[in-house]
mmCIF file of C-alpha atoms in Angstrom:
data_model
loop_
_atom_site.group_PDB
_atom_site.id
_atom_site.type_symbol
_atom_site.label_atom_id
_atom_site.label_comp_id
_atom_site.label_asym_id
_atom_site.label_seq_id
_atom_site.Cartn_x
_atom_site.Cartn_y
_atom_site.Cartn_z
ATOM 1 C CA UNK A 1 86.984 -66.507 -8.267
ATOM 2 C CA UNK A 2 89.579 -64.036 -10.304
ATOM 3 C CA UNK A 3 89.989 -60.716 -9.621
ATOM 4 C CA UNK A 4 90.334 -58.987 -12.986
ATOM 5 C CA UNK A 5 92.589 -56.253 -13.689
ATOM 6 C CA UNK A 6 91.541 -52.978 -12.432
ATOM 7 C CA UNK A 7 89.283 -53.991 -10.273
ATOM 8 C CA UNK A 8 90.037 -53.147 -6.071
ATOM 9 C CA UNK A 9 91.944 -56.182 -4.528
ATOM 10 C CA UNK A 10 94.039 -57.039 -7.591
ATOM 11 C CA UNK A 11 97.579 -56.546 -6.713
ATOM 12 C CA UNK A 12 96.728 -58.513 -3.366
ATOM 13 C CA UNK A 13 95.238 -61.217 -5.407
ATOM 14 C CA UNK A 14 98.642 -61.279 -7.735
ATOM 15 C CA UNK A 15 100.541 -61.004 -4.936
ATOM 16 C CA UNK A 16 99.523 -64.044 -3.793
ATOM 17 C CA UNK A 17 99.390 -66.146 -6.821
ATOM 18 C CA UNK A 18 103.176 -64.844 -7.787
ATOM 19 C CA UNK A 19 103.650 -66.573 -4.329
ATOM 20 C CA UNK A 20 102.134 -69.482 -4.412
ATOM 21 C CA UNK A 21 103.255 -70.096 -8.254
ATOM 22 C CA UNK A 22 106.971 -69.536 -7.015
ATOM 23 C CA UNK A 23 106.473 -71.654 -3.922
ATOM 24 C CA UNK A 24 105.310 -74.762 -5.941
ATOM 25 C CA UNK A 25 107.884 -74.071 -9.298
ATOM 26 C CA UNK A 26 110.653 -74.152 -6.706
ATOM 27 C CA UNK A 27 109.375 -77.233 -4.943
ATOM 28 C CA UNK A 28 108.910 -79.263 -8.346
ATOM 29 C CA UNK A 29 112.809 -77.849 -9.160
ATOM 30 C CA UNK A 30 114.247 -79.271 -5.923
ATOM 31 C CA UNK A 31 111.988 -82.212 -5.973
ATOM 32 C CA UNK A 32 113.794 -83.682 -9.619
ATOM 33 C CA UNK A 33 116.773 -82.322 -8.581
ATOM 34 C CA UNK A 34 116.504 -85.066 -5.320
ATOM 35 C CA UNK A 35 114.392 -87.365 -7.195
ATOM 36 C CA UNK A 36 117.656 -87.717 -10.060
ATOM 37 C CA UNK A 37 120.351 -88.054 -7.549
ATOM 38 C CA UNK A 38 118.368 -90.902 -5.388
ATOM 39 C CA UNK A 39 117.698 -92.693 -8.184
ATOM 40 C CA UNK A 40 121.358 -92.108 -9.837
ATOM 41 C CA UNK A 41 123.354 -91.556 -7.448
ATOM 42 C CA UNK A 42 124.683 -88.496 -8.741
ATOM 43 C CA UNK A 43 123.427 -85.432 -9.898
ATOM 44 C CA UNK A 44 124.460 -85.849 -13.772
ATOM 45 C CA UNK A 45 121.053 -87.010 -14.941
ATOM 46 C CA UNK A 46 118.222 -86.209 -17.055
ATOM 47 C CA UNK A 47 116.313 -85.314 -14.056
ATOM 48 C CA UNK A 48 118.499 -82.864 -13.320
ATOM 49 C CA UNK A 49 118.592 -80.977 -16.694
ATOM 50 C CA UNK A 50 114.812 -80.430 -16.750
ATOM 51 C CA UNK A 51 115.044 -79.016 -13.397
ATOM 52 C CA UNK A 52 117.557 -76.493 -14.734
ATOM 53 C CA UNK A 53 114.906 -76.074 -17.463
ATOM 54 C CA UNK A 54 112.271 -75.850 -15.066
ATOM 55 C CA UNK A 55 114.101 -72.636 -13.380
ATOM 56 C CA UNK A 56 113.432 -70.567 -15.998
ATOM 57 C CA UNK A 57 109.713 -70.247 -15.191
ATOM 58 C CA UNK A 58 110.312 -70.372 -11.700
ATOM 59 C CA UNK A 59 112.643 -67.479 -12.181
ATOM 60 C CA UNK A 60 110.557 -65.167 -14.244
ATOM 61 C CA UNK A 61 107.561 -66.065 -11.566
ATOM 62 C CA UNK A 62 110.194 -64.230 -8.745
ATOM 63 C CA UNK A 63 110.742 -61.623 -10.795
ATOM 64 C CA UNK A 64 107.420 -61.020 -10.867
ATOM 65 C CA UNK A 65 106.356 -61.413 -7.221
ATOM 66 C CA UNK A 66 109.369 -58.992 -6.380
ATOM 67 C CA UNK A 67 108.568 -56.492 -8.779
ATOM 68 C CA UNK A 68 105.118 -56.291 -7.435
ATOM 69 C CA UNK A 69 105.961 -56.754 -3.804
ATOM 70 C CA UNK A 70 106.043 -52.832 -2.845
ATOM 71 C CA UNK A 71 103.107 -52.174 -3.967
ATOM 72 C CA UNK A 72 99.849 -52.453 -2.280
ATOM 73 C CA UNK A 73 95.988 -52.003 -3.276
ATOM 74 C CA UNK A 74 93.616 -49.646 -2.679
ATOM 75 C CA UNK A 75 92.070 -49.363 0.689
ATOM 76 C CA UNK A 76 88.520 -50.363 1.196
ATOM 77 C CA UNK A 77 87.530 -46.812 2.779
ATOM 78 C CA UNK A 78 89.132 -45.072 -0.347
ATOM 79 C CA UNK A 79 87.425 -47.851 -2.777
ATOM 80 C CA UNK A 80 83.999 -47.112 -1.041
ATOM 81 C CA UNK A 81 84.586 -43.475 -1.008
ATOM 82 C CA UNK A 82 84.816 -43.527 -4.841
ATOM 83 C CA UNK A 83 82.256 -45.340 -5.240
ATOM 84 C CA UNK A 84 79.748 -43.420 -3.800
ATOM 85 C CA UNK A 85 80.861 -40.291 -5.133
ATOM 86 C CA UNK A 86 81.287 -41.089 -8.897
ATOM 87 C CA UNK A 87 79.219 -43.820 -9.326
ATOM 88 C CA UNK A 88 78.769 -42.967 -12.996
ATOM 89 C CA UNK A 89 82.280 -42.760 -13.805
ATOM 90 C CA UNK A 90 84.427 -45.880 -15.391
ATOM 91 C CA UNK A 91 86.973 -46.608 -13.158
ATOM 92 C CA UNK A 92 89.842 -48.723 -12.769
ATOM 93 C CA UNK A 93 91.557 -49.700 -9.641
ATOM 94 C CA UNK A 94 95.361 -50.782 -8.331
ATOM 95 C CA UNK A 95 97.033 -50.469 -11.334
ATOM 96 C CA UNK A 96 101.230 -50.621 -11.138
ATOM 97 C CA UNK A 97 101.645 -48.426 -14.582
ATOM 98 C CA UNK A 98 104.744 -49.483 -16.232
ATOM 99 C CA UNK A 99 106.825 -48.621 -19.405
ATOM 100 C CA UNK A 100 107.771 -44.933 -17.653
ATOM 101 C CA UNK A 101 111.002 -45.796 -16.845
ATOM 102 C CA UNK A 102 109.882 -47.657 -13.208
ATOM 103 C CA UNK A 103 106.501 -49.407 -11.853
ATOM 104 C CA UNK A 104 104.764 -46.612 -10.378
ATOM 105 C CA UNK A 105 100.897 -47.526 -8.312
ATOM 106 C CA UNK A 106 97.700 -46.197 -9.411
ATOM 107 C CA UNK A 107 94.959 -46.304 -6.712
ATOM 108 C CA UNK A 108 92.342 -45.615 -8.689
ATOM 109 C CA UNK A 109 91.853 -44.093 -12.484
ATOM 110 C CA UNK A 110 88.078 -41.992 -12.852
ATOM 111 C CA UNK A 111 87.532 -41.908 -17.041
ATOM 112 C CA UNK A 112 85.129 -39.198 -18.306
ATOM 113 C CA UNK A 113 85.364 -38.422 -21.990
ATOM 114 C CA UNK A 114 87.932 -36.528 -22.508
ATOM 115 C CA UNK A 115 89.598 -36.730 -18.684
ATOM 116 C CA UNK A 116 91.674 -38.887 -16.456
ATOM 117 C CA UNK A 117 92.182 -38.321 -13.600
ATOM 118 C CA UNK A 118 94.018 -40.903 -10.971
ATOM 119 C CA UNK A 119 94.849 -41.055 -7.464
ATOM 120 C CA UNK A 120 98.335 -42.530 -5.471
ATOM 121 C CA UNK A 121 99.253 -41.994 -1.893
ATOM 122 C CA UNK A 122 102.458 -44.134 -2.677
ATOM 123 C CA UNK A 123 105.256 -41.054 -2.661
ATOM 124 C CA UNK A 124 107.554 -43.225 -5.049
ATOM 125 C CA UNK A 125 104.714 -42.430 -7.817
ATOM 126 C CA UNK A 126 105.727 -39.434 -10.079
ATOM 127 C CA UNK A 127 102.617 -37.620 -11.097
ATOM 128 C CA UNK A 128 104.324 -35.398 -13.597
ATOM 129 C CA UNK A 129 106.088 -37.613 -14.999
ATOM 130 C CA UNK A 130 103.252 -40.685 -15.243
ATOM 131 C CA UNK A 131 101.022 -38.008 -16.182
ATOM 132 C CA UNK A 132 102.776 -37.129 -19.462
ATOM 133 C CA UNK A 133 104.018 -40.884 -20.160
ATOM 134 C CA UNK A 134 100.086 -41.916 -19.994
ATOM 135 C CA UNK A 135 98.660 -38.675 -21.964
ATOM 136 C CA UNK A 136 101.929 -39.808 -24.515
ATOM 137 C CA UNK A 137 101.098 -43.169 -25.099
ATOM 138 C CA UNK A 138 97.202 -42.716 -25.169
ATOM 139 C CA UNK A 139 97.602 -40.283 -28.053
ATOM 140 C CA UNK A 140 100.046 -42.535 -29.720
ATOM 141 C CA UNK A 141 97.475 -45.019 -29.386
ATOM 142 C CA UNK A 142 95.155 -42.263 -31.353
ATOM 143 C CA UNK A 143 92.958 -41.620 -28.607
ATOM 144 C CA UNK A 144 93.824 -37.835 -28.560
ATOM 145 C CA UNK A 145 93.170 -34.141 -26.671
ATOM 146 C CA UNK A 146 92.667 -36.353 -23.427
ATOM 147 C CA UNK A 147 93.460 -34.480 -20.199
ATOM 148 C CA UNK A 148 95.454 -36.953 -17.773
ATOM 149 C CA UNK A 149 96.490 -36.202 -14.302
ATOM 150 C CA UNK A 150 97.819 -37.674 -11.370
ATOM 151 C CA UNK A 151 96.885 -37.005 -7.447
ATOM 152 C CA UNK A 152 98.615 -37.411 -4.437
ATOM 153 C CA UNK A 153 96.018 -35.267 -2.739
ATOM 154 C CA UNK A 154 92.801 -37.702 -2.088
ATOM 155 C CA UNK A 155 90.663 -34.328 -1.582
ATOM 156 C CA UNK A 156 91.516 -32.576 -4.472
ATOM 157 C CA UNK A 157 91.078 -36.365 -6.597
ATOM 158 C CA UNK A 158 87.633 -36.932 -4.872
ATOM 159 C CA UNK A 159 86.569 -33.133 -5.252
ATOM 160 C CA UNK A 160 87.512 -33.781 -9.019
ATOM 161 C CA UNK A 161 85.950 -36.747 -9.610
ATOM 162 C CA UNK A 162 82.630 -35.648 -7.938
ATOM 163 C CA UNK A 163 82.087 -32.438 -10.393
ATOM 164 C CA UNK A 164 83.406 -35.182 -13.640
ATOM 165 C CA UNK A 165 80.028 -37.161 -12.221
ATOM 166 C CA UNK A 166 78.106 -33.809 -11.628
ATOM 167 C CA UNK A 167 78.924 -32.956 -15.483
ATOM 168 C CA UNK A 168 78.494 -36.764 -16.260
ATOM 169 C CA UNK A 169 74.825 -36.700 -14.915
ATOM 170 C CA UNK A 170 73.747 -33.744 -16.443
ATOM 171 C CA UNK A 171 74.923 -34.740 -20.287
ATOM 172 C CA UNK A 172 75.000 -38.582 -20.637
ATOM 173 C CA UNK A 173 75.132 -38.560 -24.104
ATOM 174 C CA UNK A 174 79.097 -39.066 -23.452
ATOM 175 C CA UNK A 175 79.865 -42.321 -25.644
ATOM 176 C CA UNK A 176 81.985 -45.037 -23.901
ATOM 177 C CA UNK A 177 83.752 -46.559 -26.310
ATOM 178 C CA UNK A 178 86.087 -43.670 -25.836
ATOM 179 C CA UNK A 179 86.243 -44.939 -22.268
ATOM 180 C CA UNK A 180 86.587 -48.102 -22.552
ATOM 181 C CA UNK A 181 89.288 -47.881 -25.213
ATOM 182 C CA UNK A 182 91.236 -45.600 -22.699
ATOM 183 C CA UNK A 183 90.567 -48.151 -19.872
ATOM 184 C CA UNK A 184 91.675 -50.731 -22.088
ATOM 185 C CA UNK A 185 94.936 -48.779 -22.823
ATOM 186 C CA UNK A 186 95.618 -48.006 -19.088
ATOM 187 C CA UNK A 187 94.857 -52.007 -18.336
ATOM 188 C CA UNK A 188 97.639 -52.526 -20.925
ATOM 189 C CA UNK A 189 100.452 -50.984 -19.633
ATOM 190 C CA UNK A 190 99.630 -52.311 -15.838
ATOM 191 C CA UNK A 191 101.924 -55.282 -14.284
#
């Protein structure tokens, strides 16, 4: 089954079909490249020039694995955590936000009406400066006066995202296409 985007397990999940697509592009490559000079005798041969072509796929499927290669998904206690303590909340999970500047990891994004509010423990991740890129390209996406910020500290996140539920179950008139259209935006500029 496929894990969709921003849901817990996804950059495992990518990780390992960026693998196994590079594994078998590379193997089909060096398969015509053998398969044209046994049945040649030389490597000038029509064999050879599609699997020149056939790098170029097999190429941008590396890039891809290595690009997402330091980063790592949400832990199940963490996932679990969240879960129980904002179950009302929309959520989205091991995002790799680019279009900053550098791939920077998301644990997990909470999305109340007006508020976002995410959670890293990978140091590489700039909170300041993902903060404003995200609250930036929302607005320019006219979803506007959002509040966006990024945590390094899981207590402060969870003790956030526990009162956005508190106020969540006390007025659920809160209407989600606003959420889902910022989900949707966040979901677009993840790897």
């Amino acid at each position: 089954m496929r894990i969709q985007k921003g849901a817990p397990g996804y950059i495992k999940a990518q990780k390992r079909k960026f693998l196994v697509g590079t594994i078998a592009e590379f193997a089909v490559v060096i398969g015509l490249v053998v398969l044209g000079y046994v049945q040649t005798g030389s490597r000038l041969n029509l064999l050879t020039v599609v699997a020149v072509v056939g790098c170029l796929p097999a190429a941008k499927m590396l890039v891809e694995l290595i690009t997402l290669w330091p980063h790592h998904g949400i832990g199940a206690d963490v996932y679990k955590e969240v879960e129980e303590k904002a179950p009302l909340l929309l959520k989205a999970y091991d995002l790799v936000m680019t279009g900053s500047g550098k791939a920077m990891q998301v644990d997990v994004f909470v999305i109340s009406d007006h508020t976002v509010y995410g959670y890293t423990d990978s140091q590489k991740t700039d909170e300041v400066k993902l903060s404003s890129y995200l609250k930036e390209m929302l607005k320019n996406n006219r979803v506007e006066k959002v509040t966006v910020k990024v945590f390094h500290d899981y207590t402060a996140f969870l003790a956030r995202a526990e009162g956005m539920n508190n106020i969540m179950m006390v007025d659920q008139s809160s209407d989600r296409r606003r959420e889902n259209t910022i989900r949707r935006l966040l979901l677009t500029v993840s790897i």
